[in-house]
XYZ file of C-alpha atoms in Angstrom:
689
model
C 68.816 -28.856 6.158
C 66.921 -30.355 3.306
C 63.384 -29.131 2.704
C 60.947 -32.046 2.657
C 57.888 -31.709 0.403
C 55.122 -33.069 2.608
C 52.149 -31.496 0.805
C 50.899 -34.889 -0.373
C 51.213 -36.311 3.134
C 49.245 -33.414 4.614
C 46.642 -33.759 1.844
C 46.249 -37.496 2.449
C 46.082 -36.977 6.207
C 43.435 -34.260 5.795
C 41.480 -36.480 3.413
C 41.626 -39.474 5.771
C 40.540 -37.331 8.730
C 37.785 -35.765 6.646
C 36.359 -39.184 5.696
C 36.560 -40.393 9.283
C 34.395 -37.504 10.538
C 31.480 -37.795 8.089
C 28.739 -36.824 10.551
C 30.673 -33.821 11.821
C 31.403 -32.636 8.274
C 27.759 -33.094 7.295
C 26.830 -30.792 10.170
C 29.337 -28.181 8.984
C 28.160 -28.503 5.372
C 24.565 -28.128 6.574
C 25.485 -24.894 8.394
C 27.214 -23.460 5.312
C 24.383 -24.658 3.064
C 21.677 -23.097 5.251
C 23.560 -19.798 5.531
C 24.114 -19.584 1.768
C 20.535 -20.601 1.091
C 19.220 -18.108 3.677
C 21.226 -15.197 2.307
C 20.476 -15.724 -1.364
C 16.821 -16.629 -0.766
C 16.044 -13.773 1.630
C 17.737 -11.220 -0.631
C 15.995 -12.730 -3.669
C 12.608 -12.626 -1.944
C 13.313 -9.094 -0.725
C 14.225 -7.777 -4.173
C 11.323 -9.575 -5.852
C 8.946 -8.399 -3.153
C 10.216 -4.814 -3.520
C 9.621 -4.933 -7.269
C 6.216 -6.533 -6.752
C 5.107 -3.929 -4.209
C 6.338 -1.130 -6.493
C 4.366 -2.626 -9.373
C 1.287 -2.999 -7.177
C 1.522 0.650 -6.078
C 1.889 1.714 -9.696
C -1.197 -0.236 -10.753
C -3.227 0.979 -7.787
C -2.434 4.515 -8.923
C -3.322 3.664 -12.529
C -0.648 5.923 -13.972
C 3.124 6.183 -13.580
C 4.376 9.713 -12.853
C 6.246 11.716 -10.191
C 4.832 15.261 -10.189
C 1.567 16.810 -11.346
C 0.934 20.333 -12.574
C -2.728 21.349 -12.469
C -4.418 23.367 -15.235
C -1.284 23.570 -17.424
C -0.933 26.198 -20.138
C 0.578 25.269 -23.520
C 3.692 27.343 -22.859
C 4.203 25.578 -19.519
C 3.868 22.169 -21.174
C 6.490 23.131 -23.745
C 8.940 24.457 -21.119
C 8.611 21.408 -18.845
C 9.114 18.928 -21.681
C 12.396 20.672 -22.588
C 13.807 20.481 -19.049
C 16.903 18.292 -18.737
C 15.699 16.375 -15.674
C 12.239 15.625 -17.140
C 11.909 12.218 -18.782
C 8.498 12.877 -20.301
C 5.321 14.779 -19.488
C 1.847 13.608 -20.499
C -1.327 15.665 -20.686
C -4.590 14.520 -19.097
C -7.998 16.247 -19.238
C -11.252 15.258 -17.527
C -13.976 16.514 -19.842
C -17.329 14.819 -19.132
C -19.270 12.607 -16.722
C -21.497 9.708 -17.748
C -24.607 9.381 -15.610
C -26.570 6.634 -17.352
C -26.097 3.545 -19.502
C -29.345 2.457 -21.171
C -31.775 2.523 -18.206
C -29.114 1.972 -15.548
C -27.919 4.827 -13.331
C -24.131 4.934 -13.031
C -21.922 6.261 -10.264
C -20.610 9.395 -12.046
C -18.193 7.765 -14.474
C -15.589 10.267 -15.579
C -14.401 10.588 -19.182
C -10.693 11.336 -19.670
C -8.585 12.267 -22.655
C -4.838 11.554 -22.660
C -2.278 12.600 -25.213
C 0.014 10.012 -26.828
C 2.821 10.552 -24.315
C 0.562 10.056 -21.310
C -1.100 6.955 -22.756
C 1.981 5.179 -24.081
C 4.612 6.153 -21.495
C 2.653 6.556 -18.273
C -0.649 4.660 -18.409
C 0.169 1.462 -20.310
C 3.011 0.523 -17.875
C 0.522 0.844 -14.988
C -2.128 -1.442 -16.516
C -2.394 -5.155 -15.840
C -3.447 -5.593 -19.456
C -5.463 -3.917 -22.177
C -7.206 -5.107 -25.314
C -8.083 -3.086 -28.365
C -6.808 0.406 -29.150
C -7.012 3.854 -27.657
C -9.985 5.783 -29.161
C -9.236 7.840 -32.266
C -12.687 8.558 -33.701
C -15.117 10.994 -32.086
C -17.627 8.287 -31.007
C -15.105 5.700 -29.744
C -14.595 4.912 -26.084
C -12.312 2.688 -23.999
C -13.531 1.317 -20.655
C -12.006 -0.173 -17.533
C -13.048 -3.637 -16.390
C -14.571 -2.008 -13.319
C -16.777 0.218 -15.522
C -17.856 -2.774 -17.598
C -18.801 -4.638 -14.426
C -20.924 -1.736 -13.171
C -22.733 -1.820 -16.536
C -23.251 -5.615 -16.257
C -21.203 -6.282 -19.394
C -19.451 -9.600 -18.817
C -18.238 -10.329 -22.361
C -17.197 -7.075 -24.021
C -16.451 -6.979 -27.739
C -14.576 -4.383 -29.735
C -17.096 -2.524 -31.889
C -20.143 -3.065 -29.636
C -22.502 -0.091 -29.252
C -22.911 1.588 -25.857
C -25.732 4.155 -25.446
C -24.819 6.713 -22.733
C -26.179 9.893 -21.255
C -23.510 12.371 -20.170
C -22.882 16.004 -19.394
C -19.730 17.937 -20.158
C -17.566 19.708 -17.589
C -17.038 22.849 -19.675
C -17.416 26.063 -17.693
C -20.822 27.768 -18.205
C -21.947 24.875 -20.387
C -25.665 24.620 -21.152
C -25.277 21.049 -22.458
C -26.258 19.312 -19.222
C -27.643 16.001 -20.413
C -26.729 14.546 -23.803
C -27.513 11.125 -25.242
C -24.881 9.515 -27.432
C -24.080 6.017 -28.683
C -20.399 5.185 -28.386
C -18.415 2.370 -30.005
C -16.209 0.265 -27.716
C -12.617 0.454 -29.012
C -11.059 -1.533 -26.172
C -10.906 -2.190 -22.437
C -8.257 -2.470 -19.749
C -7.631 -3.633 -16.200
C -6.060 -1.532 -13.468
C -6.425 -1.536 -9.689
C -7.400 2.037 -8.910
C -10.880 0.963 -7.800
C -12.394 3.714 -9.969
C -14.589 3.290 -13.032
C -12.738 4.969 -15.888
C -13.495 5.741 -19.512
C -11.050 7.069 -22.074
C -12.211 9.075 -25.064
C -10.629 10.431 -28.242
C -9.127 13.855 -28.815
C -11.978 14.707 -31.213
C -14.619 14.046 -28.546
C -12.586 16.004 -25.980
C -12.494 19.007 -28.308
C -16.238 18.758 -28.896
C -16.909 19.131 -25.133
C -15.159 22.544 -25.173
C -13.417 21.718 -21.918
C -10.010 23.359 -21.676
C -6.929 21.895 -20.080
C -6.675 25.132 -18.085
C -10.151 24.712 -16.534
C -10.068 24.359 -12.749
C -9.416 20.733 -11.608
C -9.945 19.366 -15.152
C -6.522 19.457 -16.820
C -3.268 18.049 -15.450
C 0.285 17.548 -16.708
C 1.739 14.278 -15.425
C 5.516 14.683 -15.130
C 7.938 11.754 -14.989
C 11.475 12.634 -13.921
C 14.709 10.964 -15.006
C 15.620 10.755 -11.323
C 12.517 10.190 -9.176
C 14.449 11.377 -6.094
C 13.578 15.064 -5.915
C 13.518 17.658 -3.152
C 11.367 20.668 -2.351
C 14.130 22.847 -3.796
C 13.802 21.060 -7.164
C 10.049 21.724 -7.244
C 10.513 25.401 -6.377
C 13.050 25.797 -9.190
C 10.625 24.162 -11.632
C 7.806 26.459 -10.482
C 9.970 29.544 -11.022
C 10.648 28.514 -14.626
C 7.013 27.976 -15.604
C 5.393 31.009 -13.878
C 2.377 29.574 -12.029
C -0.825 31.591 -12.388
C -4.316 31.657 -10.953
C -5.146 28.580 -8.873
C -2.402 26.390 -10.316
C -0.452 24.152 -7.961
C 2.375 21.675 -8.328
C 1.408 18.419 -6.608
C 4.458 16.569 -5.338
C 5.642 14.430 -2.459
C 8.226 16.579 -0.687
C 9.190 13.703 1.620
C 10.394 11.484 -1.230
C 14.090 11.682 -0.325
C 13.585 11.350 3.437
C 11.232 8.393 2.980
C 13.712 6.757 0.610
C 16.558 7.230 3.103
C 14.456 5.738 5.904
C 13.622 2.759 3.707
C 17.267 2.225 2.752
C 18.358 2.440 6.402
C 15.753 -0.162 7.320
C 16.902 -2.459 4.510
C 20.572 -2.028 5.458
C 19.814 -2.906 9.083
C 17.869 -5.942 7.892
C 20.820 -7.043 5.738
C 23.170 -6.577 8.689
C 20.913 -8.830 10.763
C 20.974 -11.438 7.996
C 24.768 -11.323 7.628
C 25.390 -11.409 11.375
C 22.960 -14.284 11.827
C 24.687 -16.258 9.052
C 28.140 -15.470 10.418
C 27.321 -16.605 13.954
C 25.621 -19.755 12.657
C 28.709 -20.886 10.752
C 31.070 -19.699 13.496
C 29.353 -21.718 16.225
C 29.204 -24.852 14.097
C 32.898 -24.691 13.142
C 33.958 -23.773 16.661
C 32.273 -26.864 18.069
C 33.499 -29.044 15.210
C 37.195 -28.106 15.502
C 37.187 -28.049 19.299
C 36.120 -31.684 19.371
C 39.279 -32.601 17.443
C 41.731 -30.823 19.761
C 42.812 -34.125 21.368
C 43.351 -35.640 17.929
C 45.519 -32.684 16.896
C 47.500 -33.066 20.105
C 48.188 -36.698 19.262
C 49.411 -35.615 15.803
C 51.831 -33.233 17.469
C 53.307 -36.095 19.485
C 54.395 -37.790 16.249
C 55.979 -34.609 14.882
C 53.173 -32.767 13.098
C 53.773 -29.000 13.243
C 51.231 -26.265 13.995
C 51.491 -24.963 10.419
C 50.690 -28.428 9.053
C 47.666 -28.689 11.344
C 46.464 -25.284 10.048
C 46.793 -26.521 6.461
C 44.813 -29.678 7.290
C 41.947 -27.727 8.853
C 41.932 -25.146 6.034
C 41.644 -27.906 3.438
C 38.742 -29.512 5.285
C 36.988 -26.139 5.674
C 37.528 -25.451 1.967
C 35.946 -28.778 0.964
C 32.979 -28.165 3.288
C 32.532 -24.627 1.943
C 32.580 -25.705 -1.715
C 29.992 -28.439 -1.128
C 27.738 -26.349 1.138
C 27.838 -23.217 -1.011
C 27.101 -25.118 -4.223
C 24.113 -26.876 -2.667
C 22.835 -23.606 -1.186
C 23.058 -21.724 -4.481
C 21.397 -24.515 -6.475
C 18.493 -24.809 -4.017
C 18.128 -21.025 -3.840
C 18.030 -20.786 -7.642
C 15.316 -23.437 -7.799
C 13.304 -21.643 -5.120
C 13.809 -18.297 -6.876
C 12.539 -19.560 -10.213
C 9.710 -21.815 -9.048
C 8.557 -21.076 -5.499
C 9.083 -17.319 -4.996
C 6.825 -16.269 -7.938
C 4.037 -18.493 -6.605
C 4.613 -17.194 -3.069
C 4.387 -13.550 -4.121
C 1.318 -14.330 -6.212
C -0.287 -15.903 -3.125
C 0.557 -12.801 -1.069
C -0.865 -10.529 -3.771
C -3.136 -12.271 -6.320
C -3.120 -9.091 -8.411
C 0.452 -9.893 -9.434
C 0.761 -12.879 -11.770
C 3.570 -15.343 -11.072
C 4.944 -14.735 -14.566
C 5.393 -11.035 -13.776
C 7.828 -11.598 -10.910
C 11.281 -10.719 -12.214
C 14.249 -13.047 -12.056
C 16.916 -12.377 -9.452
C 20.239 -10.884 -10.562
C 23.385 -13.006 -10.663
C 25.160 -10.707 -8.210
C 22.839 -11.872 -5.411
C 24.256 -15.403 -5.689
C 27.803 -14.065 -6.016
C 27.451 -12.047 -2.808
C 25.969 -15.021 -0.948
C 28.788 -17.318 -2.151
C 31.562 -14.852 -1.254
C 30.071 -14.131 2.160
C 29.588 -17.807 3.036
C 33.110 -18.747 1.888
C 34.716 -15.807 3.716
C 32.723 -16.522 6.858
C 33.702 -20.188 6.770
C 37.413 -19.426 6.530
C 37.332 -16.618 9.113
C 35.182 -18.585 11.550
C 37.684 -21.429 11.610
C 40.594 -19.198 12.637
C 39.956 -19.086 16.378
C 39.584 -22.855 16.834
C 42.581 -23.317 14.516
C 44.677 -21.089 16.779
C 43.575 -23.115 19.787
C 44.619 -26.310 17.989
C 47.959 -24.796 16.948
C 48.879 -23.360 20.344
C 47.689 -26.281 22.440
C 50.522 -28.554 23.600
C 50.079 -32.356 23.361
C 49.597 -32.616 27.149
C 47.045 -29.779 27.265
C 45.256 -31.240 24.246
C 44.697 -34.558 26.031
C 42.785 -32.865 28.864
C 41.167 -30.062 26.810
C 37.460 -29.550 27.718
C 36.632 -26.450 25.677
C 38.361 -23.880 27.895
C 41.937 -23.368 28.937
C 42.931 -24.790 32.340
C 43.872 -21.321 33.583
C 40.240 -20.326 33.426
C 38.906 -23.290 35.394
C 41.527 -23.825 38.138
C 40.515 -22.874 41.659
C 36.856 -23.194 40.647
C 34.726 -24.777 43.332
C 31.866 -27.072 42.544
C 28.560 -25.639 43.640
C 26.686 -28.912 44.030
C 25.982 -32.046 42.057
C 22.385 -31.455 41.077
C 21.327 -31.194 37.413
C 20.786 -27.418 37.517
C 24.313 -26.839 38.795
C 25.747 -29.088 36.094
C 23.788 -27.247 33.395
C 24.907 -23.890 34.753
C 28.546 -25.003 34.913
C 28.528 -26.260 31.320
C 26.736 -23.206 29.989
C 29.106 -20.709 31.579
C 32.289 -22.752 31.204
C 33.256 -20.489 28.304
C 31.436 -17.200 28.804
C 32.467 -15.767 25.448
C 31.124 -18.795 23.641
C 27.898 -18.596 25.649
C 27.454 -14.921 24.691
C 28.047 -15.743 21.013
C 25.496 -18.575 21.106
C 22.876 -16.333 22.748
C 23.569 -13.540 20.236
C 23.161 -16.017 17.393
C 19.827 -17.213 18.772
C 18.604 -13.671 19.428
C 19.568 -12.487 15.951
C 17.835 -15.441 14.306
C 14.612 -14.784 16.246
C 14.836 -11.025 15.577
C 15.381 -11.642 11.873
C 12.356 -13.920 11.736
C 10.162 -11.343 13.491
C 11.373 -8.415 11.332
C 10.771 -10.236 8.053
C 7.310 -11.335 9.201
C 6.410 -7.774 10.207
C 7.553 -6.412 6.818
C 5.581 -9.061 4.922
C 2.473 -8.556 7.070
C 2.612 -4.767 6.695
C 2.565 -5.113 2.894
C 0.024 -7.914 2.796
C -2.930 -7.023 0.561
C -5.528 -8.026 3.173
C -3.822 -5.971 5.859
C -3.725 -2.921 3.569
C -7.411 -3.338 2.713
C -8.318 -3.646 6.403
C -6.617 -0.300 7.076
C -7.989 1.367 3.924
C -11.663 0.387 4.192
C -13.730 0.289 7.367
C -16.266 -2.116 5.882
C -16.332 -5.381 3.944
C -19.050 -4.428 1.468
C -20.919 -1.252 0.616
C -24.241 -0.907 -1.211
C -24.951 2.521 -2.689
C -28.332 3.849 -3.832
C -27.638 5.194 -7.326
C -31.086 6.728 -7.806
C -30.069 9.604 -5.512
C -28.035 10.891 -8.478
C -31.170 11.358 -10.578
C -34.288 13.472 -10.202
C -36.459 10.387 -9.594
C -35.150 9.217 -6.229
C -36.277 5.744 -5.132
C -36.098 3.811 -1.881
C -34.257 0.846 -3.390
C -32.648 -0.038 -0.049
C -35.683 -0.537 2.163
C -36.133 -2.086 5.598
C -37.042 -5.525 4.216
C -33.888 -5.593 2.092
C -31.739 -4.620 5.092
C -33.322 -7.326 7.244
C -32.673 -9.920 4.532
C -28.991 -8.985 4.541
C -28.829 -9.137 8.347
C -30.305 -12.635 8.240
C -27.531 -13.949 5.973
C -25.234 -16.281 7.861
C -21.831 -14.679 8.288
C -23.038 -11.049 8.356
C -21.901 -9.344 11.563
C -23.250 -5.789 11.279
C -25.171 -3.612 8.820
C -24.687 0.161 9.180
C -27.420 2.291 7.615
C -26.725 5.821 6.288
C -29.520 8.131 5.103
C -29.090 11.513 3.446
C -30.805 14.523 1.907
C -29.792 17.924 0.505
C -30.400 20.923 2.788
C -30.581 24.703 2.245
C -28.345 26.656 4.619
C -29.092 30.385 4.994
C -26.102 32.717 5.233
C -24.729 32.688 8.788
C -21.709 34.951 9.258
C -21.046 33.873 12.842
C -20.850 30.186 11.824
C -19.349 30.012 8.336
C -17.903 33.502 7.790
C -14.280 32.478 8.381
C -14.779 29.270 6.382
C -16.144 31.063 3.286
C -13.266 33.560 3.317
C -10.678 30.782 3.367
C -12.658 28.871 0.715
C -12.502 31.829 -1.689
C -8.766 32.184 -1.112
C -8.174 28.524 -2.004
C -7.761 27.037 -5.473
C -11.320 25.674 -5.188
C -12.795 29.165 -5.050
C -16.330 29.218 -6.570
C -15.815 32.701 -8.026
C -15.898 36.280 -6.721
C -16.298 36.432 -2.936
C -18.071 39.782 -2.649
C -20.537 39.132 -5.486
C -21.348 35.555 -4.461
C -21.804 36.342 -0.760
C -23.991 39.359 -1.539
C -26.192 37.207 -3.763
C -26.152 34.442 -1.125
C -27.489 36.838 1.510
C -30.424 37.702 -0.749
C -31.153 34.119 -1.918
C -31.073 31.953 1.197
C -31.809 28.826 -0.850
C -28.715 29.179 -3.035
C -27.756 25.866 -4.645
C -24.086 26.905 -4.550
C -24.045 26.800 -0.761
C -26.252 23.790 -0.015
C -25.000 20.952 2.153
C -25.784 17.285 2.706
C -27.489 16.095 5.894
C -26.389 12.521 6.607
C -28.142 10.319 9.150
C -26.099 7.548 10.747
C -26.943 4.733 13.164
C -25.309 3.937 16.512
C -22.692 1.614 15.002
C -21.434 4.293 12.603
C -21.552 6.882 15.396
C -19.360 4.708 17.621
C -16.879 4.166 14.790
C -16.549 7.897 14.054
C -16.597 8.970 17.706
C -13.829 6.512 18.526
C -11.439 8.362 16.179
C -11.858 11.755 17.912
C -9.741 13.237 20.683
C -12.832 14.954 22.090
C -15.775 12.583 21.449
C -19.338 13.835 21.263
C -21.943 12.996 23.877
C -23.964 10.029 22.627
C -27.259 11.175 24.166
C -26.981 14.690 22.735
C -26.127 13.283 19.311
C -29.055 10.865 19.369
C -31.492 13.633 20.352
C -30.327 15.873 17.504
C -28.687 18.504 19.711
C -25.228 18.137 18.182
C -23.756 16.880 14.884
C -20.452 15.971 13.246
C -19.186 18.379 10.588
C -17.366 17.287 7.423
C -15.616 19.674 5.036
C -13.144 19.209 2.186
C -11.864 22.514 0.844
C -10.186 24.114 3.898
C -7.974 23.150 6.819
C -8.660 23.556 10.524
C -11.925 24.307 12.299
C -12.507 27.808 10.808
C -14.419 28.769 13.956
C -17.291 26.386 13.137
C -17.306 24.050 16.147
C -19.585 24.973 19.016
C -21.786 27.221 16.859
C -25.514 26.729 16.190
C -26.222 25.904 12.531
C -29.588 26.666 10.921
C -30.827 24.677 7.906
C -33.976 23.441 6.173
C -34.611 20.345 4.051
C -36.919 20.743 1.007
C -38.012 17.079 1.229
C -38.715 17.174 4.985
C -42.122 16.835 6.631
C -42.119 20.600 7.073
C -39.940 22.076 4.279
C -40.214 25.637 5.634
C -39.180 24.758 9.183
C -35.736 25.954 10.231
C -33.854 23.228 12.078
C -31.083 24.219 14.486
C -28.241 21.971 15.602
C -24.850 22.545 17.220
C -21.773 21.964 15.050
C -19.665 19.481 16.994
C -16.374 17.889 16.076
C -15.003 18.231 12.541
C -14.166 14.838 11.052
C -11.719 13.998 8.271
C -13.426 10.823 7.063
C -16.756 11.661 5.407
C -18.908 8.555 6.041
C -21.281 8.975 3.066
C -20.684 9.254 -0.678
C -22.825 12.037 -2.153
C -22.293 15.702 -1.375
C -24.010 18.950 -2.325
C -22.707 22.554 -2.407
C -19.728 24.266 -0.779
C -21.173 24.408 2.740
C -19.796 21.729 5.115
C -21.958 18.612 5.445
C -23.679 17.733 8.718
C -23.770 14.178 10.106
C -26.698 13.628 12.485
C -28.339 10.634 14.146
C -30.857 8.496 12.259
C -33.357 9.075 15.090
C -33.247 12.839 14.554
C -33.161 12.443 10.760
C -36.283 10.226 10.762
C -38.198 12.801 12.847
C -37.776 15.655 10.384
C -37.994 13.747 7.084
C -41.107 12.781 5.189
C -39.462 9.777 3.556
C -35.778 9.417 4.471
C -33.906 7.807 1.606
C -31.188 5.327 2.472
C -28.047 6.444 0.641
C -25.960 3.396 1.482
C -25.440 0.506 3.819
C -22.058 -0.718 5.032
C -21.770 -4.418 5.751
C -19.272 -6.062 8.093
C -18.584 -9.803 7.940
C -17.854 -12.063 10.876
C -14.886 -13.320 8.870
C -13.284 -10.701 6.581
C -13.159 -11.492 2.847
C -15.786 -14.241 3.145
C -16.690 -15.324 -0.401
C -19.842 -17.195 0.610
C -21.299 -14.136 2.346
C -20.427 -11.905 -0.594
C -22.072 -14.255 -3.086
C -25.248 -14.372 -0.966
C -25.431 -10.568 -0.821
C -24.772 -10.223 -4.546
C -27.681 -12.539 -5.289
C -29.932 -10.149 -3.335
C -28.819 -6.876 -4.921
C -28.919 -8.067 -8.555
C -32.548 -7.008 -8.896
C -32.031 -3.572 -7.331
C -30.618 -0.312 -8.667
C -27.725 -0.129 -6.253
C -23.999 0.097 -6.729
C -21.847 -2.472 -4.935
C -18.330 -1.753 -3.736
C -16.305 -4.366 -1.909
C -12.673 -4.285 -0.867
C -11.468 -7.581 -2.358
């Protein structure tokens, strides 16, 4: 038998059939196009969004590092920098605090010195931008944009003079308040929310602060592999011989959190791939099934099953090439033009130009997957077309006759007809429902991920107010009532202001009370924040009941703030008892647990009260984690009482701060109106935008 070369005939027949079914092919091309576009775009957005979120986290931290060693010794710095798994380690020292600029009180602006490694390798990558140079001379200083704003400097210039008053953080320093004129060497923008100032090594040395002083010095360690375990940290600690109150600050859940994130991303990718597969499969299944009768007619004139397979494969190949090319081109355009703008809209802190371009392999994966899916998805309908005889093909209705014989009609109404058509091919029905469910699930998952990382959502969970006004005069000896009742009423009258929460405060002397704070003081002196020698300090404390070391802050709050705090507790306080001054919230920082404080009667006196010598007694209620005020005093836990009780015992209760809630969060008009009011007052404004 002679072999007949009929490739050209099959090609022409496939081409003629392809042209005759333009609408059907457009539908198939659209399915392949949308799947390719979906895959490449979603993966592109995901990768860009991941990089953007990582960059945002880095800039919110203000410095790029993995582990921190507190109060490092020189020998420890040398050993760590020589470790194989350490990329670099930068030294940071907090050496002074600025309290005043010209006649303006400032909110305790900290002065930091960084070595070259820390500045160049760890801080610069975490800044949005910086202008000028890091300070080198003794009187030079570099400021953050936030610090410049608090000083009302809108147009900074390199070389401008800045008169400050500051005090050093050197232990046992007698230099408590020094005036000095600094020269601005540069400024920078980060998103830590803190006012920062960087100073030169010469100024740092002049303060006599040591890098080994408690809480002042820190070694910022960047690892070559940021995935580390608790075992890695323990091994590092054993090599450097920790002493005194030193600790190694690290996130021991880094690996587990990374694994959880990767699992979530893999599941999301599986959803995307399955959704794309089912989309193409359903489209091709319907498309080929509609041509079963046509293929049966071809068989009657001698066309073989193999030739029919070749025809369908050619048509699927043409559809795949067209659809994939269109999908990749559109995805590339979206990736270069739309995605950067989209991510910038989601997080204005990230400029569109900073969004990285997507790797080529993303498009390669999308193209391979779409092409493979197209060819695989066509196999089942191709088999049906190949195995269907000409007679069966003429009466084919989407399911083999064996499956529908002996079926009884259950009525002629519309519902019965719909039911019959839906469940004619149960497998196909299940696939269609899975495809729909996956598409909806994918949409919901992506929206949840985007919403969870949305800047506004993060701010709403980070701050429990829209705007905060802080009385800065409480930092100085000449306290003033800059936030008075008239000012508060003016803010309440602004259209768009929902609530104004008023917090008042004063420093109180707390006599030694073993039954209340005995366990707390013992744990305090065993912690790294120990004030000194326990026996000596406590013995002196017993003799001097007005010890400044063990003072506390009494904070008065209104009903709105009480409800907010009380709502977070498992065992809320009684509102009537709190209002009458019978019970108070307790806030402490240096120890964990209750330390036997709750339920005990606390005795205190306030020097600025109506009766300074009177001993007030109040029950210590629930211990709260979120301290509602800003200023604190000594090592004794702070007490949060009601404003009604606070007003009764105080001669002139100073308002420390007010917290303002808007009717519509992030309202610019309301914020502008409030800013116009506070410009003439000595208060510090902190919003969350």
